[in-house]
PDB file of C-alpha atoms in Angstrom:
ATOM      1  CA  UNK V   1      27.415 -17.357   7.306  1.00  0.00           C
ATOM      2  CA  UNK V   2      29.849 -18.265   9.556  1.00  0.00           C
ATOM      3  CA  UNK V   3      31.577 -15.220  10.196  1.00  0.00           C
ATOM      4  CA  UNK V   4      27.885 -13.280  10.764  1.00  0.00           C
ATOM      5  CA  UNK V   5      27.091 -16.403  13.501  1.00  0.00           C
ATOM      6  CA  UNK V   6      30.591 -15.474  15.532  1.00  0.00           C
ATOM      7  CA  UNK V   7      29.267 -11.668  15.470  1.00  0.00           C
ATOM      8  CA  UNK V   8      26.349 -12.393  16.798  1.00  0.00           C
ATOM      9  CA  UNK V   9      27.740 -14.771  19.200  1.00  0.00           C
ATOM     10  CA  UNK V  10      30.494 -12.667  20.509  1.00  0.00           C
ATOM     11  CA  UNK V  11      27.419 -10.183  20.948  1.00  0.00           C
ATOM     12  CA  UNK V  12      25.392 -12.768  22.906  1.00  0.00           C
ATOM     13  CA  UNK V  13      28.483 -13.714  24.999  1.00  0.00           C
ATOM     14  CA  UNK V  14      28.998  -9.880  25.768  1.00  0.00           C
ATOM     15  CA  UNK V  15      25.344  -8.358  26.311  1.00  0.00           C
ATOM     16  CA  UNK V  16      24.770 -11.626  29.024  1.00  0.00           C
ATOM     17  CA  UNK V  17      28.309 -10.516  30.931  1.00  0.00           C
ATOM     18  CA  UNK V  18      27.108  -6.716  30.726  1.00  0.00           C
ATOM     19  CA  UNK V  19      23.532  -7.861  31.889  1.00  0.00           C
ATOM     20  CA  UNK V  20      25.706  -9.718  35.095  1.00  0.00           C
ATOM     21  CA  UNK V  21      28.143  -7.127  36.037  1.00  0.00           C
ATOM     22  CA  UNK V  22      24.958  -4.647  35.506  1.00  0.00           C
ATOM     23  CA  UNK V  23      22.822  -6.464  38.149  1.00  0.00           C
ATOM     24  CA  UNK V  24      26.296  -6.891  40.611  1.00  0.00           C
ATOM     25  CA  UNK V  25      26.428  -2.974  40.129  1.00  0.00           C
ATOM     26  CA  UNK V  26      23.623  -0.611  39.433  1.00  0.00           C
ATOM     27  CA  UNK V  27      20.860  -3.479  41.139  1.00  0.00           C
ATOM     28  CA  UNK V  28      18.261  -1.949  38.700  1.00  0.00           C
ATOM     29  CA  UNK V  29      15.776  -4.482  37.161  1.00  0.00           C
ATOM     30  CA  UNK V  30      14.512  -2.976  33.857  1.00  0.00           C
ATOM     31  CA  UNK V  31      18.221  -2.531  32.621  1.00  0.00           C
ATOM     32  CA  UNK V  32      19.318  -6.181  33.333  1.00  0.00           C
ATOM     33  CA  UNK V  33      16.099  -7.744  31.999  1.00  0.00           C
ATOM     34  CA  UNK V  34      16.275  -5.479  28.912  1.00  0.00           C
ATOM     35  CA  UNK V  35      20.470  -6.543  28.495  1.00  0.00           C
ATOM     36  CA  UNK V  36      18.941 -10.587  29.064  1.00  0.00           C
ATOM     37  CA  UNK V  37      16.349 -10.200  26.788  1.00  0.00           C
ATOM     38  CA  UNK V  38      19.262  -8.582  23.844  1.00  0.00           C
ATOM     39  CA  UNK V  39      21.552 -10.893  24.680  1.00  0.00           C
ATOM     40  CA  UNK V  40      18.621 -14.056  24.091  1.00  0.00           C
ATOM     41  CA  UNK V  41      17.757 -11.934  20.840  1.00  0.00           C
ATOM     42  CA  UNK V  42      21.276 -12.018  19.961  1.00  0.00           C
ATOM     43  CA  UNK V  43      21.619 -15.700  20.603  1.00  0.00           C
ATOM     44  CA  UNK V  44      18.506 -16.294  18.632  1.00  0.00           C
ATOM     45  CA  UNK V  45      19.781 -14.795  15.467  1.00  0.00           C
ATOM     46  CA  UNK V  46      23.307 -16.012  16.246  1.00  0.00           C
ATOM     47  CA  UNK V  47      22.158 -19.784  16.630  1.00  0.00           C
ATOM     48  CA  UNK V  48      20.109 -19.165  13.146  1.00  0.00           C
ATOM     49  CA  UNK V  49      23.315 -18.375  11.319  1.00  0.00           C
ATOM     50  CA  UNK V  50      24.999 -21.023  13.105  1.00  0.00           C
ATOM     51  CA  UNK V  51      22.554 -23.710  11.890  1.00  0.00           C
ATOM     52  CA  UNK V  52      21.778 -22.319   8.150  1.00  0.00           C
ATOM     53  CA  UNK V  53      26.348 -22.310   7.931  1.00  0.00           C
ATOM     54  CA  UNK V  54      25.909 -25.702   8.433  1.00  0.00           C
ATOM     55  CA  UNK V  55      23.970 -26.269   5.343  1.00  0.00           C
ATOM     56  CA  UNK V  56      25.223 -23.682   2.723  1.00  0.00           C
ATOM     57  CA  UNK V  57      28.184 -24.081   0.557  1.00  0.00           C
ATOM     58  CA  UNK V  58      31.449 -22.278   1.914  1.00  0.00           C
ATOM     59  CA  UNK V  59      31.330 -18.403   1.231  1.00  0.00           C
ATOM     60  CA  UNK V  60      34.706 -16.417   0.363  1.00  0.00           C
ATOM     61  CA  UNK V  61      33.843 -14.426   3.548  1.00  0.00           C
ATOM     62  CA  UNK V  62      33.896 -17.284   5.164  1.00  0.00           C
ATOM     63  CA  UNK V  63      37.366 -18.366   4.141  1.00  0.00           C
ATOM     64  CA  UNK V  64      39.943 -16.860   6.278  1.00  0.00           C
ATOM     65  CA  UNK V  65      42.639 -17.644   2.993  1.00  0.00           C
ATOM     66  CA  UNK V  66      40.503 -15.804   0.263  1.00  0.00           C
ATOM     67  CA  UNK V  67      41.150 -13.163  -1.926  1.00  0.00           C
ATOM     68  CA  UNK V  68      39.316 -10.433  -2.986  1.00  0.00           C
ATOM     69  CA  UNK V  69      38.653 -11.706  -6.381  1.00  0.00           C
ATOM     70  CA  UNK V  70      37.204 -14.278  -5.283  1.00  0.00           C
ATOM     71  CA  UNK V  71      34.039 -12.782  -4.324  1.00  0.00           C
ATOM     72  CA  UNK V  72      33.681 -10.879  -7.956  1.00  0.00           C
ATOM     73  CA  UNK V  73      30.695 -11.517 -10.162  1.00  0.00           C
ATOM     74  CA  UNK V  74      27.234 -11.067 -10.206  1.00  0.00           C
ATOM     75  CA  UNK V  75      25.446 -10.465  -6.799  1.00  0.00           C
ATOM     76  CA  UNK V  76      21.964 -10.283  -8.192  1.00  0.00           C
ATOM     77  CA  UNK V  77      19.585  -8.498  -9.480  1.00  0.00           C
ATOM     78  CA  UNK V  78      18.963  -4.702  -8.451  1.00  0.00           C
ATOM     79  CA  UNK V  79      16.147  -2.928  -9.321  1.00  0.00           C
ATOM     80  CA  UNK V  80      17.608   0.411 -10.841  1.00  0.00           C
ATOM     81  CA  UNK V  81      14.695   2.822 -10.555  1.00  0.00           C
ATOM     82  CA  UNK V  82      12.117   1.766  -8.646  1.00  0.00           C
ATOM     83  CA  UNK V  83       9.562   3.536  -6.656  1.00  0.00           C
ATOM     84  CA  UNK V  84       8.303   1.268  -4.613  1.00  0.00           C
ATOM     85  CA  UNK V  85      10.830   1.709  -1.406  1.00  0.00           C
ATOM     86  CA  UNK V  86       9.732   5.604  -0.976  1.00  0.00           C
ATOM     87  CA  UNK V  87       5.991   4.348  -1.019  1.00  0.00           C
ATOM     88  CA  UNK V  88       7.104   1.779   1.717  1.00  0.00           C
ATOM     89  CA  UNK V  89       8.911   4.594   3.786  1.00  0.00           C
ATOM     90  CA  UNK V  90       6.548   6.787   2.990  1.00  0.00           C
ATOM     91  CA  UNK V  91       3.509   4.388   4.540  1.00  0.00           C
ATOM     92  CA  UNK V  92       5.766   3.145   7.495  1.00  0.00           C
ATOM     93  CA  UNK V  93       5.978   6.829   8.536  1.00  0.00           C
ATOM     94  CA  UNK V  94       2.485   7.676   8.013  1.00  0.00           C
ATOM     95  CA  UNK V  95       1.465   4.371  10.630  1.00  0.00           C
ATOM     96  CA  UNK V  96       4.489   5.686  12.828  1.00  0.00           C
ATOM     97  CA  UNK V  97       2.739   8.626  13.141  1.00  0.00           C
ATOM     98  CA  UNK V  98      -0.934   7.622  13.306  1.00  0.00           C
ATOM     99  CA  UNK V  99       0.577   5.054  16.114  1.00  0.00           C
ATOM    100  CA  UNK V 100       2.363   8.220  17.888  1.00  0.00           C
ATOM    101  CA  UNK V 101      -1.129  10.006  18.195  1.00  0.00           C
ATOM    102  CA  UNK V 102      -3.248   7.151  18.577  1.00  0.00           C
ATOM    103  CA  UNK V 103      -5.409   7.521  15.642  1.00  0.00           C
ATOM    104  CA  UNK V 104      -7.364   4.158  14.392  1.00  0.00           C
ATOM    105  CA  UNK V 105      -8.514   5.518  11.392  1.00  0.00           C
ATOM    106  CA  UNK V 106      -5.183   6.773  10.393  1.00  0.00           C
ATOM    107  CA  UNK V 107      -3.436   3.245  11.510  1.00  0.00           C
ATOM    108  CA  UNK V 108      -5.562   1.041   9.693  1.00  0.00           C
ATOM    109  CA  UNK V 109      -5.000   2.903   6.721  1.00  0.00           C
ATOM    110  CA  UNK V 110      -1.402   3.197   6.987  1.00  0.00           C
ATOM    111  CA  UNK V 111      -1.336  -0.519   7.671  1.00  0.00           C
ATOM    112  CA  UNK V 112      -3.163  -0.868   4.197  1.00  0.00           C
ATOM    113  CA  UNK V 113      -0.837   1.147   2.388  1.00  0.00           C
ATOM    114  CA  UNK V 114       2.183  -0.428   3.544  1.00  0.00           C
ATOM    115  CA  UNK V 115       0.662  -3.704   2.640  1.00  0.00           C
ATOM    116  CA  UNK V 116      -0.051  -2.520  -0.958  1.00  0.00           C
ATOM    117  CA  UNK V 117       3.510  -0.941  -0.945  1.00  0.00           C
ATOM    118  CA  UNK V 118       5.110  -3.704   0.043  1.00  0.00           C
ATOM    119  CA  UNK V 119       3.457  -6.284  -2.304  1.00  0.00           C
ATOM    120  CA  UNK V 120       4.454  -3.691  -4.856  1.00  0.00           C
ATOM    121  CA  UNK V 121       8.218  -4.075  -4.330  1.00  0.00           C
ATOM    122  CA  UNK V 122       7.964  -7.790  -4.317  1.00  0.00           C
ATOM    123  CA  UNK V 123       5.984  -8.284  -6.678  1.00  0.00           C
ATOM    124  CA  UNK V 124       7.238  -5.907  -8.763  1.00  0.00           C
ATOM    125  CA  UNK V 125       9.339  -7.673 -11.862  1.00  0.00           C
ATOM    126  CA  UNK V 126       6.620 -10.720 -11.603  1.00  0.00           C
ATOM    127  CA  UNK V 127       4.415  -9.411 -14.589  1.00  0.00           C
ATOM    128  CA  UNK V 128       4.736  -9.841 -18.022  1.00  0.00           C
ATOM    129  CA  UNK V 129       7.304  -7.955 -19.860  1.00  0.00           C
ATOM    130  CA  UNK V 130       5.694  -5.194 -22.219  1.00  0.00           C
ATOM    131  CA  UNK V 131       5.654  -6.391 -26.225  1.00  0.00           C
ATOM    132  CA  UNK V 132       6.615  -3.581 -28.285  1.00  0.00           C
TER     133      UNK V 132
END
């Protein structure tokens, strides 16, 4: 997590320098508030990485003296043919779209399906397996 935290903090450090020479330059306000309010984003996520590196075990991407092989092995579990993520896309398009136009109806049931869709995909391998 370490190397994601310096990312995101060389992206903090960056979008707060742009927001300053921005303000010394153009003098427009909507364009250095919205570069202040990435660069706080930025520093959100970056300090969140910073503080969970601090309590995970060391990661090969971490180590700057790692090899490749190191990282090999099982990454988890990957669900090989599920349906679930076009249902989510699928919903999340349908609410963009009832959101473009304004139409209640249409949001709340977009917001309905994505919640069924979503539970779906996490909840997906929690049954029990069939007996055949």
């Amino acid at each position: 997590m370490k190397v994601e935290a310096k990312i995101f903090h060389i992206c903090t450090s960056f979008f707060f320098v742009a927001a300053i020479l921005y303000g010394l330059w153009a003098k427009e306000v909507v364009g250095i508030v919205g570069l202040t309010l990435t660069g706080g984003l930025s520093l959100i996520v970056g300090s969140y990485f910073s503080f969970v590196a601090r309590r995970v075990e060391e990661r090969p991407e971490d180590n700057p003296d790692a090899e490749v092989s190191d990282g090999a092995g099982e990454l988890g579990f990957f669900s090989p043919g599920s349906y679930w993520p076009v249902g989510v896309a699928a919903s999340a398009a349908l609410t963009g779209f009832a959101l473009a136009f304004f139409h209640i109806w249409l949001i709340v049931i977009g917001m309905v399906l994505i919640l069924i869709t979503v539970g779906g995909l996490v909840f997906e391998y929690h049954t029990q397996p069939d007996k055949d």
